[in-house]
CSV table of C-alpha atoms in Angstrom, one decimal:
chain,number,residue,atom,x,y,z
A,295,MET,CA,0.0,-0.1,0.1
A,296,LYS,CA,1.0,3.5,-0.6
A,297,LYS,CA,1.9,5.6,2.2
A,298,TYR,CA,0.5,9.5,1.3
A,299,PHE,CA,3.3,12.1,3.2
A,300,PHE,CA,1.9,15.5,3.7
A,301,LEU,CA,3.3,18.4,6.0
A,302,ILE,CA,1.0,18.9,9.2
A,303,SER,CA,0.5,22.7,9.9
A,304,ALA,CA,-1.8,23.5,12.8
A,305,VAL,CA,-5.1,24.2,10.2
A,306,ALA,CA,-4.1,20.8,9.3
A,307,TRP,CA,-6.7,18.0,10.8
A,308,LEU,CA,-5.0,15.3,12.8
A,309,ILE,CA,-5.4,11.9,14.3
A,310,SER,CA,-5.2,11.4,17.8
A,311,CYS,CA,-3.6,8.2,18.2
A,312,ASN,CA,-5.2,7.5,21.3
A,313,SER,CA,-9.2,8.7,20.2
A,314,GLY,CA,-9.2,9.2,16.5
A,315,LEU,CA,-10.4,11.5,14.2
A,316,ASP,CA,-14.3,11.9,14.5
A,317,ILE,CA,-16.3,12.5,11.4
A,318,THR,CA,-19.5,12.8,10.4
A,319,ILE,CA,-21.6,11.6,7.3
A,320,GLU,CA,-25.0,13.4,5.8
A,321,ASN,CA,-27.2,12.6,3.4
A,322,PRO,CA,-28.7,15.9,1.5
A,323,SER,CA,-31.1,13.7,-0.3
A,324,SER,CA,-34.7,12.6,0.1
A,325,PHE,CA,-33.9,8.6,-0.4
A,326,ASP,CA,-31.8,6.2,1.2
A,327,ARG,CA,-28.3,6.2,-0.4
A,328,SER,CA,-25.7,3.2,-0.6
A,329,GLU,CA,-22.7,4.8,-2.1
A,330,MET,CA,-18.6,5.3,-1.3
A,331,ALA,CA,-17.7,7.8,0.8
A,332,GLU,CA,-14.5,9.7,0.2
A,333,ILE,CA,-12.0,11.7,2.3
A,334,ALA,CA,-8.8,13.4,1.0
A,335,VAL,CA,-6.0,11.8,3.1
A,336,GLU,CA,-4.3,15.1,3.1
A,337,ARG,CA,-6.8,16.4,6.0
A,338,LEU,CA,-5.3,13.3,7.9
A,339,MET,CA,-1.7,12.6,9.8
A,340,ARG,CA,0.7,10.9,8.5
A,341,LEU,CA,1.0,7.3,9.2
A,342,PRO,CA,3.6,6.0,11.7
A,343,ASP,CA,5.6,3.1,9.7
A,344,GLY,CA,3.5,0.3,9.9
A,345,LYS,CA,-0.1,1.3,10.7
A,346,THR,CA,-2.9,1.9,8.3
A,347,TYR,CA,-6.2,4.1,8.5
A,348,VAL,CA,-8.9,2.1,10.3
A,349,VAL,CA,-12.8,3.3,9.7
A,350,VAL,CA,-15.0,2.5,12.5
A,351,ASN,CA,-18.7,3.4,12.9
A,352,GLN,CA,-21.1,4.2,15.2
A,353,GLN,CA,-21.5,0.6,17.0
A,354,GLU,CA,-18.2,0.3,17.4
A,355,ASN,CA,-17.6,-2.2,14.2
A,356,ILE,CA,-14.7,-1.9,11.7
A,357,VAL,CA,-15.7,-0.7,8.4
A,358,PRO,CA,-13.7,-2.1,5.3
A,359,SER,CA,-11.9,1.4,3.6
A,360,GLN,CA,-9.4,1.7,0.8
A,361,ILE,CA,-6.5,3.5,0.3
A,362,THR,CA,-6.8,5.2,-3.1
A,363,TYR,CA,-4.1,5.6,-6.1
A,364,ASP,CA,-5.2,9.3,-6.2
A,365,GLY,CA,-4.7,10.1,-2.3
A,366,LYS,CA,-8.3,9.1,-1.0
A,367,LEU,CA,-9.7,7.2,2.1
A,368,ILE,CA,-12.8,5.6,0.6
A,369,PHE,CA,-15.4,3.3,2.3
A,370,GLN,CA,-19.1,2.1,2.0
A,371,THR,CA,-21.8,3.4,3.9
A,372,GLU,CA,-25.4,3.0,4.0
A,373,ILE,CA,-27.0,6.1,5.0
A,374,LYS,CA,-30.8,6.5,5.1
A,375,ALA,CA,-32.6,10.1,3.7
A,376,LYS,CA,-31.5,13.2,5.3
A,377,GLU,CA,-29.6,10.7,8.1
A,378,THR,CA,-26.6,12.0,9.8
A,379,LEU,CA,-24.0,9.3,10.4
A,380,SER,CA,-21.0,9.1,12.7
A,381,TYR,CA,-17.2,7.5,12.3
A,382,THR,CA,-14.0,7.7,13.8
A,383,ILE,CA,-10.8,7.4,11.5
A,384,LYS,CA,-8.0,5.8,13.8
A,385,THR,CA,-4.4,4.4,13.4
A,386,GLY,CA,-3.9,1.1,13.4
A,387,SER,CA,-3.0,-2.2,11.8
A,388,PRO,CA,-3.6,-3.3,8.2
A,389,GLN,CA,-7.0,-5.3,7.8
A,390,ALA,CA,-7.8,-7.7,5.0
A,391,PHE,CA,-11.2,-7.3,3.8
A,392,PRO,CA,-12.8,-9.5,1.4
A,393,PRO,CA,-12.2,-8.0,-2.4
A,394,LYS,CA,-15.7,-6.9,-4.1
A,395,THR,CA,-14.0,-5.1,-7.1
A,396,TYR,CA,-11.1,-6.9,-9.3
A,397,GLY,CA,-9.9,-6.2,-12.6
A,398,ARG,CA,-7.2,-8.2,-14.7
A,399,PHE,CA,-4.5,-8.2,-17.8
A,400,ILE,CA,-5.9,-11.6,-19.7
A,401,THR,CA,-3.2,-12.9,-21.3
A,402,GLU,CA,-4.2,-16.1,-21.5
A,403,ARG,CA,-7.4,-15.2,-23.7
A,404,LYS,CA,-6.3,-12.7,-26.6
A,405,ASP,CA,-5.0,-10.2,-24.2
A,406,ASP,CA,-8.6,-9.2,-22.8
A,407,PHE,CA,-9.0,-6.6,-20.0
A,408,ALA,CA,-11.6,-7.4,-17.8
A,409,TRP,CA,-12.8,-5.7,-14.4
A,410,GLU,CA,-16.0,-6.0,-12.3
A,411,ASN,CA,-17.7,-5.6,-8.7
A,412,ASP,CA,-20.3,-7.3,-6.6
A,413,CYS,CA,-22.8,-6.5,-9.2
A,414,VAL,CA,-21.3,-6.2,-13.0
A,415,ALA,CA,-18.6,-7.2,-15.3
A,416,PHE,CA,-17.0,-5.9,-18.0
A,417,ARG,CA,-14.3,-6.5,-21.0
A,418,ILE,CA,-11.8,-4.7,-23.8
A,419,TYR,CA,-10.5,-6.6,-26.2
A,420,GLY,CA,-6.6,-6.6,-26.6
A,421,PRO,CA,-3.9,-6.7,-29.0
A,422,ALA,CA,-3.7,-10.1,-29.1
A,423,LEU,CA,-7.4,-10.6,-30.6
A,424,VAL,CA,-6.9,-8.3,-33.8
A,425,LYS,CA,-4.9,-10.8,-35.7
A,426,VAL,CA,-8.1,-13.2,-34.6
A,427,ASP,CA,-11.3,-10.9,-35.2
A,428,GLY,CA,-10.1,-7.8,-36.5
A,429,PRO,CA,-10.0,-4.6,-34.7
A,430,SER,CA,-12.8,-4.4,-31.8
A,431,ASN,CA,-12.5,-1.5,-29.2
A,432,GLY,CA,-16.2,-1.2,-27.7
A,433,LEU,CA,-16.8,-2.3,-24.4
A,434,ASP,CA,-18.6,-5.3,-23.8
A,435,PHE,CA,-20.9,-6.7,-20.6
A,436,TRP,CA,-20.8,-9.7,-18.6
A,437,TYR,CA,-24.0,-10.4,-17.7
A,438,LYS,CA,-23.8,-11.6,-13.9
A,439,LYS,CA,-26.1,-12.9,-11.3
A,440,THR,CA,-23.8,-13.3,-8.1
A,441,ASN,CA,-22.5,-11.3,-5.8
A,442,ASN,CA,-19.0,-13.2,-6.0
A,443,LEU,CA,-16.3,-12.3,-8.2
A,444,ILE,CA,-16.3,-14.8,-11.4
A,445,ILE,CA,-14.0,-13.2,-13.8
A,446,ASP,CA,-11.1,-16.0,-13.2
A,447,LYS,CA,-13.3,-18.7,-12.7
A,448,TRP,CA,-15.5,-17.9,-15.9
A,449,TYR,CA,-12.2,-17.7,-18.1
A,450,LYS,CA,-10.6,-20.8,-16.4
A,451,ASP,CA,-13.8,-22.8,-17.0
A,452,ASP,CA,-14.0,-21.7,-20.6
A,453,LEU,CA,-10.5,-22.4,-21.6
A,454,ALA,CA,-10.4,-25.3,-20.0
A,455,GLY,CA,-13.7,-26.9,-21.8
A,456,ILE,CA,-15.4,-27.1,-18.5
A,457,ARG,CA,-18.2,-24.6,-19.4
A,458,SER,CA,-18.5,-22.3,-21.6
A,459,TYR,CA,-19.4,-17.9,-20.2
A,460,HIS,CA,-21.3,-17.8,-23.6
A,461,GLU,CA,-24.1,-20.0,-21.5
A,462,ASP,CA,-26.0,-19.6,-18.1
A,463,HIS,CA,-24.5,-22.1,-15.4
A,464,GLY,CA,-26.1,-20.1,-12.8
A,465,GLU,CA,-24.5,-17.3,-12.7
A,466,GLY,CA,-24.8,-15.4,-15.6
A,467,LEU,CA,-23.2,-15.4,-18.9
A,468,ASP,CA,-21.3,-13.3,-21.9
A,469,ASP,CA,-24.4,-12.5,-24.2
A,470,TYR,CA,-23.8,-9.2,-25.6
A,471,LYS,CA,-22.3,-8.2,-29.2
A,472,VAL,CA,-19.6,-6.0,-29.9
A,473,GLY,CA,-17.9,-6.3,-32.9
A,474,ARG,CA,-16.6,-3.0,-35.0
A,475,THR,CA,-18.5,-0.7,-32.7
A,476,LEU,CA,-18.4,1.2,-29.4
A,477,GLY,CA,-20.1,-1.5,-27.5
A,478,GLY,CA,-21.8,-0.7,-24.4
A,479,GLY,CA,-20.6,3.2,-24.2
A,480,MET,CA,-17.0,3.8,-25.4
A,481,MET,CA,-16.0,7.2,-26.7
A,482,ALA,CA,-14.6,8.0,-30.4
A,483,PRO,CA,-14.2,11.1,-32.6
A,484,PHE,CA,-16.9,12.1,-34.5
A,485,GLU,CA,-16.1,14.5,-37.1
A,486,ASN,CA,-18.6,15.6,-40.1
A,487,ASP,CA,-21.0,13.2,-38.5
A,488,THR,CA,-18.8,10.0,-39.0
A,489,LEU,CA,-16.9,8.1,-35.8
A,490,ILE,CA,-13.5,7.4,-36.3
A,491,LEU,CA,-12.6,4.3,-34.4
A,492,ASN,CA,-9.2,3.5,-33.3
A,493,GLY,CA,-7.7,-0.1,-32.7
A,494,ASN,CA,-7.6,-2.2,-29.4
A,495,PHE,CA,-5.5,-1.2,-26.5
A,496,VAL,CA,-1.9,-1.5,-26.2
A,497,THR,CA,-0.5,-1.4,-23.0
A,498,GLN,CA,-2.4,-1.7,-19.7
A,499,GLU,CA,-1.6,-0.6,-16.3
A,500,ILE,CA,-3.6,-1.1,-13.6
A,501,LEU,CA,-4.0,1.5,-10.9
A,502,GLU,CA,-5.3,0.1,-7.9
A,503,ASN,CA,-7.2,-3.2,-7.0
A,504,GLY,CA,-9.7,-3.4,-4.8
A,505,PRO,CA,-11.0,-4.1,-2.1
A,506,LEU,CA,-13.6,-1.5,-2.6
A,507,ARG,CA,-12.1,0.2,-5.9
A,508,THR,CA,-10.7,-0.8,-9.2
A,509,THR,CA,-9.1,1.6,-11.3
A,510,PHE,CA,-6.6,0.7,-14.2
A,511,LYS,CA,-5.5,2.9,-17.6
A,512,LEU,CA,-5.8,1.9,-21.2
A,513,THR,CA,-3.4,3.2,-23.8
A,514,TYR,CA,-4.0,3.3,-27.7
A,515,LYS,CA,-2.1,3.6,-30.8
A,516,ASP,CA,-2.5,7.6,-32.3
A,517,ILE,CA,-5.5,8.5,-34.3
A,518,THR,CA,-6.0,10.8,-36.8
A,519,VAL,CA,-8.6,13.2,-37.3
A,520,ASN,CA,-8.2,16.1,-40.1
A,521,GLU,CA,-5.3,15.3,-40.9
A,522,LYS,CA,-3.4,15.6,-37.1
A,523,THR,CA,-2.4,12.7,-35.2
A,524,PHE,CA,-2.9,12.6,-31.7
A,525,GLY,CA,-2.9,10.0,-28.7
A,526,GLU,CA,-5.9,8.5,-26.9
A,527,SER,CA,-6.3,7.1,-23.4
A,528,ARG,CA,-9.0,5.6,-21.1
A,529,THR,CA,-9.1,5.2,-17.5
A,530,PHE,CA,-11.8,3.1,-16.1
A,531,SER,CA,-12.9,2.8,-12.4
A,532,ILE,CA,-15.4,1.0,-10.4
A,533,ASN,CA,-16.6,1.2,-7.0
A,534,ALA,CA,-18.2,-1.9,-4.9
A,535,GLY,CA,-22.4,-1.7,-5.3
A,536,SER,CA,-22.3,0.0,-8.2
A,537,GLN,CA,-24.0,-0.8,-11.5
A,538,LEU,CA,-21.6,1.6,-13.6
A,539,THR,CA,-18.1,1.8,-14.8
A,540,LYS,CA,-16.8,5.2,-14.0
A,541,VAL,CA,-15.0,6.5,-18.0
A,542,THR,CA,-12.3,9.1,-18.2
A,543,GLN,CA,-11.4,9.8,-21.7
A,544,GLU,CA,-8.6,11.3,-22.9
A,545,TYR,CA,-6.9,12.8,-25.9
A,546,GLY,CA,-3.6,14.8,-26.9
A,547,VAL,CA,-5.3,17.3,-28.9
A,548,ASN,CA,-4.3,20.9,-29.9
A,549,ASP,CA,-7.2,21.9,-31.1
A,550,THR,CA,-11.3,21.3,-30.6
A,551,ILE,CA,-12.7,18.1,-31.7
A,552,THR,CA,-16.3,16.5,-31.6
A,553,VAL,CA,-16.4,13.1,-29.7
A,554,ALA,CA,-19.6,10.5,-29.4
A,555,ALA,CA,-20.0,8.1,-27.1
A,556,GLY,CA,-22.3,5.7,-27.9
A,557,LEU,CA,-24.7,2.5,-27.3
A,558,VAL,CA,-24.8,0.2,-30.0
A,559,LYS,CA,-28.0,-0.5,-31.4
A,560,ARG,CA,-29.4,-3.6,-33.3
A,561,SER,CA,-31.0,-2.3,-36.0
A,562,GLU,CA,-31.0,0.6,-37.8
A,563,GLU,CA,-34.9,1.8,-37.4
A,564,ASP,CA,-35.0,0.8,-33.9
A,565,GLU,CA,-35.8,3.7,-31.4
A,566,ALA,CA,-35.9,1.3,-27.8
A,567,TYR,CA,-34.0,4.5,-26.1
A,568,GLN,CA,-34.5,7.5,-24.1
A,569,ALA,CA,-32.6,10.3,-23.5
A,570,TYR,CA,-33.0,13.5,-21.1
A,571,THR,CA,-31.1,16.7,-19.7
A,572,GLU,CA,-31.7,17.7,-16.2
A,573,ASN,CA,-29.6,19.9,-14.3
A,574,GLY,CA,-27.1,19.9,-16.5
A,575,THR,CA,-26.4,16.3,-16.5
A,576,ALA,CA,-27.3,13.8,-19.5
A,577,ALA,CA,-28.2,10.6,-19.8
A,578,ILE,CA,-29.2,8.3,-22.3
A,579,ILE,CA,-30.9,4.8,-21.6
A,580,TYR,CA,-31.3,1.8,-24.3
A,581,GLU,CA,-33.3,-1.3,-24.1
A,582,GLU,CA,-31.9,-4.7,-25.9
A,583,PRO,CA,-34.0,-6.6,-27.8
A,584,ASP,CA,-35.5,-9.2,-25.4
A,585,ASN,CA,-34.5,-12.7,-26.2
A,586,GLU,CA,-35.3,-16.0,-25.2
A,587,LYS,CA,-31.2,-16.8,-23.5
A,588,VAL,CA,-31.0,-14.0,-21.8
A,589,GLY,CA,-34.4,-11.7,-20.9
A,590,LYS,CA,-34.2,-8.0,-20.5
A,591,VAL,CA,-31.0,-6.0,-20.3
A,592,PHE,CA,-31.3,-2.1,-20.0
A,593,VAL,CA,-27.8,-0.3,-21.0
A,594,GLY,CA,-27.4,3.6,-19.8
A,595,MET,CA,-25.0,6.4,-19.6
A,596,ILE,CA,-24.7,9.2,-17.6
A,597,PHE,CA,-22.7,12.4,-19.0
A,598,PRO,CA,-22.4,14.8,-15.5
A,599,LYS,CA,-21.5,17.7,-17.3
A,600,GLY,CA,-24.1,17.5,-20.3
A,601,LEU,CA,-24.1,16.8,-23.9
A,602,GLU,CA,-24.8,18.9,-26.8
A,603,ARG,CA,-26.9,16.9,-28.5
A,604,ILE,CA,-28.2,13.1,-28.5
A,605,THR,CA,-28.0,11.7,-32.1
A,606,SER,CA,-28.1,8.3,-34.6
A,607,ASN,CA,-25.5,6.9,-36.8
A,608,THR,CA,-25.4,4.1,-39.1
A,609,TYR,CA,-22.6,2.9,-41.0
A,610,THR,CA,-21.6,0.0,-43.0
A,611,ILE,CA,-18.0,-1.8,-43.1
A,612,ILE,CA,-16.3,-4.4,-44.2
A,613,HIS,CA,-14.9,-6.8,-41.6
A,614,ASP,CA,-11.4,-6.9,-41.5
A,615,ILE,CA,-11.1,-11.2,-41.6
A,616,ASN,CA,-13.9,-12.6,-43.3
A,617,LYS,CA,-14.6,-9.5,-45.7
A,618,LYS,CA,-18.1,-9.4,-44.8
A,619,GLU,CA,-20.4,-6.8,-45.6
A,620,VAL,CA,-21.6,-5.4,-42.2
A,621,THR,CA,-24.0,-2.7,-40.6
A,622,HIS,CA,-24.0,-1.4,-37.4
A,623,SER,CA,-25.9,1.1,-35.5
A,624,HIS,CA,-25.6,3.3,-32.3
A,625,VAL,CA,-27.5,5.8,-30.4
A,626,LEU,CA,-25.0,8.8,-29.6
A,627,GLY,CA,-24.2,11.5,-26.9
A,628,VAL,CA,-21.8,14.0,-28.9
A,629,THR,CA,-20.2,16.6,-27.2
A,630,SER,CA,-17.2,18.7,-27.6
A,631,TYR,CA,-13.9,17.7,-26.2
A,632,TYR,CA,-11.2,20.3,-25.4
A,633,PRO,CA,-7.7,20.7,-24.9
A,634,ASN,CA,-6.2,19.2,-21.6
A,635,GLN,CA,-9.9,18.6,-20.6
A,636,PRO,CA,-10.6,14.9,-20.2
A,637,ILE,CA,-14.1,14.2,-20.3
A,638,THR,CA,-15.6,11.7,-17.3
A,639,TYR,CA,-19.0,9.6,-17.7
A,640,TYR,CA,-20.1,6.6,-16.5
A,641,THR,CA,-22.0,3.6,-18.4
A,642,GLY,CA,-23.5,0.1,-17.4
A,643,PHE,CA,-26.2,-1.9,-17.0
A,644,GLY,CA,-28.9,-3.8,-15.3
A,645,TRP,CA,-30.4,-7.1,-15.9
A,646,GLU,CA,-33.8,-8.4,-15.2
A,647,LYS,CA,-32.3,-11.8,-13.4
A,648,PHE,CA,-30.0,-9.7,-11.0
A,649,GLY,CA,-32.1,-6.9,-9.7
A,650,PHE,CA,-33.8,-4.6,-12.5
A,651,PRO,CA,-37.0,-6.3,-13.6
A,652,THR,CA,-38.4,-3.6,-15.3
A,653,LEU,CA,-37.0,-0.9,-17.4
A,654,ASP,CA,-38.7,1.8,-14.9
A,655,SER,CA,-36.4,0.5,-12.2
A,656,PHE,CA,-33.4,0.8,-14.3
A,657,GLN,CA,-34.8,4.1,-15.3
A,658,ASN,CA,-35.2,4.9,-11.3
A,659,TYR,CA,-31.4,3.7,-10.8
A,660,ILE,CA,-30.0,6.1,-13.4
A,661,GLY,CA,-31.8,9.0,-12.2
A,662,ILE,CA,-30.8,8.5,-8.4
A,663,PHE,CA,-28.0,7.6,-9.5
A,664,SER,CA,-27.4,11.4,-11.3
A,665,VAL,CA,-28.6,12.9,-8.5
A,666,ILE,CA,-26.0,11.4,-6.1
A,667,LEU,CA,-23.3,12.9,-8.6
A,668,GLU,CA,-24.6,16.3,-8.4
A,669,GLU,CA,-25.4,16.0,-4.3
A,670,PRO,CA,-22.3,14.4,-2.9
A,671,LEU,CA,-22.7,13.1,0.8
A,672,ILE,CA,-21.3,16.1,3.5
A,673,VAL,CA,-18.4,15.0,5.1
A,674,LYS,CA,-18.0,17.0,8.9
A,675,PHE,CA,-14.9,16.9,10.8
A,676,LEU,CA,-16.0,17.8,14.2
């Protein structure tokens, strides 16, 4: 674990080695919330060697926590509407908590990168797959219906021929189709109403890996738009208990470009999506066509800083490997990307077989998630 060292001043918040630092967490919303509380480590004292931070709740139980790579102490909280809870942060011995998030570079399966939490799972295709199936840098969903972490198990069983993860053996399955699209919410330049898709990621770096948050960064080959070439990277983060993964998209541009994040549609005529903007936050929800094998799946993206427009887009390509003509469609959230201003948004899904029986239930989740982004929990130091 990294240790963060900061100068201690008279105005800094310090932890007493005996009594600890007392804080309160307040829910400003009119609904119950289950989410991650965050405190900047710089608000705390530096740790003695061999010690770590321990979070204790009102019942004097130790709460699972994590120090993030970017210097935050995080812990899960269950807090009712307008409720205020008290916690104490102390120094103590390192604690081992069961992981609720996980990610890994899957070298044994064509360089996939897969990540998950206790609700959902995702993957993106790596460089080794290009020679076999052509480029495909969209986001893939793994539908799971267990709170257990399943990535390693599903890959191991599939590669060993024991059971395919394309079939549901009681824990869920992979049935989402990506192809040469943005899949479940990736971003690409969108100049002159044309998507400019990059290839598969080139390098990967895990920044942290649980127990409550997993974060990693993927870099891509340079991409050329309007005769200008620049770099591209994506940083993904997922919290325990969330249906959505956080995406931070970066382009090394010197000039403003138009970009779009999209959800693949299964037919050009399919209008089974909804889009709305409220208090500056934009969201898009798409309902996957119902099928006997999977049932209903609802896909959603949230853009905390809004969008300039929402549109549909269709294009036809020739597959790099099998040379067949394929037509793809998206619903796109379009905005401008400015130099040195990465775009952060969220994307994910809900499945009727694991917590989201109707479209309304997923719409409600997306609505609450949007409000939470606008109304963070209030942390007070006592």
